PDB file of C-alpha atoms in Angstrom:
ATOM      1  CA  UNK A   1      94.562  92.311 116.437  1.00 80.00           C
ATOM      2  CA  UNK A   2      96.585  90.651 113.713  1.00 94.00           C
ATOM      3  CA  UNK A   3      98.721  87.645 114.645  1.00 96.00           C
ATOM      4  CA  UNK A   4     101.575  88.982 112.529  1.00 95.00           C
ATOM      5  CA  UNK A   5     101.745  92.131 114.687  1.00 95.00           C
ATOM      6  CA  UNK A   6     101.499  90.087 117.883  1.00 96.00           C
ATOM      7  CA  UNK A   7     104.384  87.871 116.719  1.00 97.00           C
ATOM      8  CA  UNK A   8     106.384  90.997 115.925  1.00 96.00           C
ATOM      9  CA  UNK A   9     105.686  92.379 119.392  1.00 96.00           C
ATOM     10  CA  UNK A  10     106.793  89.106 120.957  1.00 97.00           C
ATOM     11  CA  UNK A  11     110.060  89.262 118.989  1.00 97.00           C
ATOM     12  CA  UNK A  12     110.688  92.837 120.167  1.00 97.00           C
ATOM     13  CA  UNK A  13     110.021  91.945 123.818  1.00 97.00           C
ATOM     14  CA  UNK A  14     112.278  88.895 123.579  1.00 97.00           C
ATOM     15  CA  UNK A  15     115.009  91.008 121.966  1.00 97.00           C
ATOM     16  CA  UNK A  16     114.834  93.387 124.939  1.00 97.00           C
ATOM     17  CA  UNK A  17     115.079  90.414 127.305  1.00 97.00           C
ATOM     18  CA  UNK A  18     118.077  89.115 125.325  1.00 97.00           C
ATOM     19  CA  UNK A  19     119.838  92.405 125.989  1.00 95.00           C
ATOM     20  CA  UNK A  20     118.929  92.534 129.684  1.00 96.00           C
ATOM     21  CA  UNK A  21     119.468  88.945 130.884  1.00 96.00           C
ATOM     22  CA  UNK A  22     122.978  87.528 130.388  1.00 95.00           C
ATOM     23  CA  UNK A  23     122.959  84.027 128.877  1.00 93.00           C
ATOM     24  CA  UNK A  24     119.337  84.216 127.748  1.00 95.00           C
ATOM     25  CA  UNK A  25     120.228  83.937 124.059  1.00 94.00           C
ATOM     26  CA  UNK A  26     122.541  80.962 124.661  1.00 91.00           C
ATOM     27  CA  UNK A  27     119.727  79.015 126.327  1.00 92.00           C
ATOM     28  CA  UNK A  28     117.242  79.502 123.479  1.00 94.00           C
ATOM     29  CA  UNK A  29     119.265  79.900 120.259  1.00 95.00           C
ATOM     30  CA  UNK A  30     119.465  76.851 118.006  1.00 95.00           C
ATOM     31  CA  UNK A  31     122.800  75.148 118.690  1.00 95.00           C
ATOM     32  CA  UNK A  32     123.159  72.078 116.509  1.00 94.00           C
ATOM     33  CA  UNK A  33     125.255  70.078 118.972  1.00 94.00           C
ATOM     34  CA  UNK A  34     122.652  70.566 121.732  1.00 94.00           C
ATOM     35  CA  UNK A  35     119.460  69.772 119.809  1.00 94.00           C
ATOM     36  CA  UNK A  36     118.899  66.392 121.479  1.00 94.00           C
ATOM     37  CA  UNK A  37     119.263  67.910 124.960  1.00 94.00           C
ATOM     38  CA  UNK A  38     117.225  71.049 124.150  1.00 93.00           C
ATOM     39  CA  UNK A  39     114.717  70.230 121.388  1.00 94.00           C
ATOM     40  CA  UNK A  40     112.662  73.368 122.176  1.00 94.00           C
ATOM     41  CA  UNK A  41     115.424  75.404 120.491  1.00 95.00           C
ATOM     42  CA  UNK A  42     113.830  74.526 117.134  1.00 95.00           C
ATOM     43  CA  UNK A  43     110.970  76.870 118.054  1.00 96.00           C
ATOM     44  CA  UNK A  44     112.521  79.318 120.515  1.00 96.00           C
ATOM     45  CA  UNK A  45     115.288  80.337 118.110  1.00 96.00           C
ATOM     46  CA  UNK A  46     112.652  81.761 115.743  1.00 96.00           C
ATOM     47  CA  UNK A  47     111.975  84.577 118.217  1.00 96.00           C
ATOM     48  CA  UNK A  48     115.608  85.560 118.875  1.00 96.00           C
ATOM     49  CA  UNK A  49     117.621  88.094 116.874  1.00 96.00           C
ATOM     50  CA  UNK A  50     121.352  88.780 116.690  1.00 94.00           C
ATOM     51  CA  UNK A  51     121.236  92.595 116.717  1.00 95.00           C
ATOM     52  CA  UNK A  52     118.903  95.533 116.256  1.00 96.00           C
ATOM     53  CA  UNK A  53     119.196  95.617 112.451  1.00 96.00           C
ATOM     54  CA  UNK A  54     118.415  91.904 112.212  1.00 95.00           C
ATOM     55  CA  UNK A  55     115.310  92.536 114.299  1.00 96.00           C
ATOM     56  CA  UNK A  56     114.267  95.660 112.355  1.00 97.00           C
ATOM     57  CA  UNK A  57     114.560  94.005 108.939  1.00 96.00           C
ATOM     58  CA  UNK A  58     112.711  90.876 110.036  1.00 97.00           C
ATOM     59  CA  UNK A  59     109.939  92.808 111.775  1.00 96.00           C
ATOM     60  CA  UNK A  60     109.508  95.115 108.777  1.00 96.00           C
ATOM     61  CA  UNK A  61     109.092  92.089 106.486  1.00 96.00           C
ATOM     62  CA  UNK A  62     106.826  90.327 108.985  1.00 96.00           C
ATOM     63  CA  UNK A  63     104.561  93.365 109.306  1.00 95.00           C
ATOM     64  CA  UNK A  64     104.472  94.132 105.592  1.00 95.00           C
ATOM     65  CA  UNK A  65     104.054  90.663 104.129  1.00 96.00           C
ATOM     66  CA  UNK A  66     102.525  89.036 107.194  1.00 96.00           C
ATOM     67  CA  UNK A  67      99.604  91.439 107.255  1.00 96.00           C
ATOM     68  CA  UNK A  68      98.937  90.843 103.559  1.00 96.00           C
ATOM     69  CA  UNK A  69      99.085  87.052 103.863  1.00 97.00           C
ATOM     70  CA  UNK A  70      97.059  87.006 107.053  1.00 96.00           C
ATOM     71  CA  UNK A  71      94.372  89.070 105.327  1.00 95.00           C
ATOM     72  CA  UNK A  72      94.202  86.466 102.561  1.00 96.00           C
ATOM     73  CA  UNK A  73      94.399  83.190 104.500  1.00 97.00           C
ATOM     74  CA  UNK A  74      93.180  84.192 107.970  1.00 96.00           C
ATOM     75  CA  UNK A  75      94.811  84.045 111.377  1.00 97.00           C
ATOM     76  CA  UNK A  76      94.882  80.269 111.920  1.00 97.00           C
ATOM     77  CA  UNK A  77      96.373  79.457 108.515  1.00 97.00           C
ATOM     78  CA  UNK A  78      98.835  82.324 108.838  1.00 97.00           C
ATOM     79  CA  UNK A  79     100.088  80.971 112.171  1.00 97.00           C
ATOM     80  CA  UNK A  80     100.326  77.482 110.705  1.00 97.00           C
ATOM     81  CA  UNK A  81     102.414  78.823 107.806  1.00 98.00           C
ATOM     82  CA  UNK A  82     104.634  80.913 110.102  1.00 97.00           C
ATOM     83  CA  UNK A  83     105.406  78.101 112.538  1.00 97.00           C
ATOM     84  CA  UNK A  84     105.703  75.376 109.897  1.00 97.00           C
ATOM     85  CA  UNK A  85     108.147  77.445 107.850  1.00 97.00           C
ATOM     86  CA  UNK A  86     110.076  78.502 110.953  1.00 97.00           C
ATOM     87  CA  UNK A  87     110.394  74.946 112.260  1.00 97.00           C
ATOM     88  CA  UNK A  88     111.380  73.566 108.855  1.00 97.00           C
ATOM     89  CA  UNK A  89     113.986  76.326 108.490  1.00 96.00           C
ATOM     90  CA  UNK A  90     115.348  75.499 111.949  1.00 96.00           C
ATOM     91  CA  UNK A  91     115.596  71.807 111.092  1.00 95.00           C
ATOM     92  CA  UNK A  92     117.336  72.639 107.825  1.00 95.00           C
ATOM     93  CA  UNK A  93     119.797  74.945 109.557  1.00 95.00           C
ATOM     94  CA  UNK A  94     120.855  72.106 111.867  1.00 94.00           C
ATOM     95  CA  UNK A  95     122.707  70.603 108.908  1.00 93.00           C
ATOM     96  CA  UNK A  96     124.230  73.867 107.700  1.00 94.00           C
ATOM     97  CA  UNK A  97     125.207  75.908 110.774  1.00 92.00           C
ATOM     98  CA  UNK A  98     126.647  75.300 114.223  1.00 94.00           C
ATOM     99  CA  UNK A  99     124.182  77.844 115.623  1.00 93.00           C
ATOM    100  CA  UNK A 100     121.337  79.972 114.290  1.00 93.00           C
ATOM    101  CA  UNK A 101     118.561  82.287 115.368  1.00 94.00           C
ATOM    102  CA  UNK A 102     115.977  84.603 113.876  1.00 92.00           C
ATOM    103  CA  UNK A 103     112.602  84.665 112.179  1.00 93.00           C
ATOM    104  CA  UNK A 104     114.017  84.750 108.645  1.00 94.00           C
ATOM    105  CA  UNK A 105     112.995  81.178 107.803  1.00 95.00           C
ATOM    106  CA  UNK A 106     109.429  81.783 108.971  1.00 97.00           C
ATOM    107  CA  UNK A 107     109.296  85.060 107.042  1.00 97.00           C
ATOM    108  CA  UNK A 108     110.607  83.424 103.871  1.00 96.00           C
ATOM    109  CA  UNK A 109     107.794  80.899 104.283  1.00 97.00           C
ATOM    110  CA  UNK A 110     105.338  83.792 104.418  1.00 97.00           C
ATOM    111  CA  UNK A 111     106.902  85.358 101.318  1.00 96.00           C
ATOM    112  CA  UNK A 112     106.870  82.048  99.458  1.00 97.00           C
ATOM    113  CA  UNK A 113     103.252  81.356 100.324  1.00 97.00           C
ATOM    114  CA  UNK A 114     102.260  84.874  99.293  1.00 96.00           C
ATOM    115  CA  UNK A 115     104.124  84.497  95.998  1.00 96.00           C
ATOM    116  CA  UNK A 116     102.352  81.214  95.292  1.00 96.00           C
ATOM    117  CA  UNK A 117      98.946  82.689  96.050  1.00 94.00           C
ATOM    118  CA  UNK A 118      99.472  85.884  94.041  1.00 89.00           C
TER     119      UNK A 118
END
């Protein structure tokens, strides 16, 4: 099984949980003013999505480009790229937004890596 599809599945399951459990999103979204108290938000926010269209667009891009990149670099390198890009995007967003969530930063890292390689 491809890691990109597993990550997509995790995002879908977490989105369902977000819509079932009140307050779930608030505990795991990246809130700049709370980063010192909840440093895990740098990673957990990558798996959250604001609404169904946000999720659909990100998962489409993750499946399409993630599968291509993973086929080129392998599972371990793909996961390293995904998490490195996602964490760097989260850190960058701390300085730009009061709150953020989503896999867009990680996916842009996948797109950027793919563009560099091809």
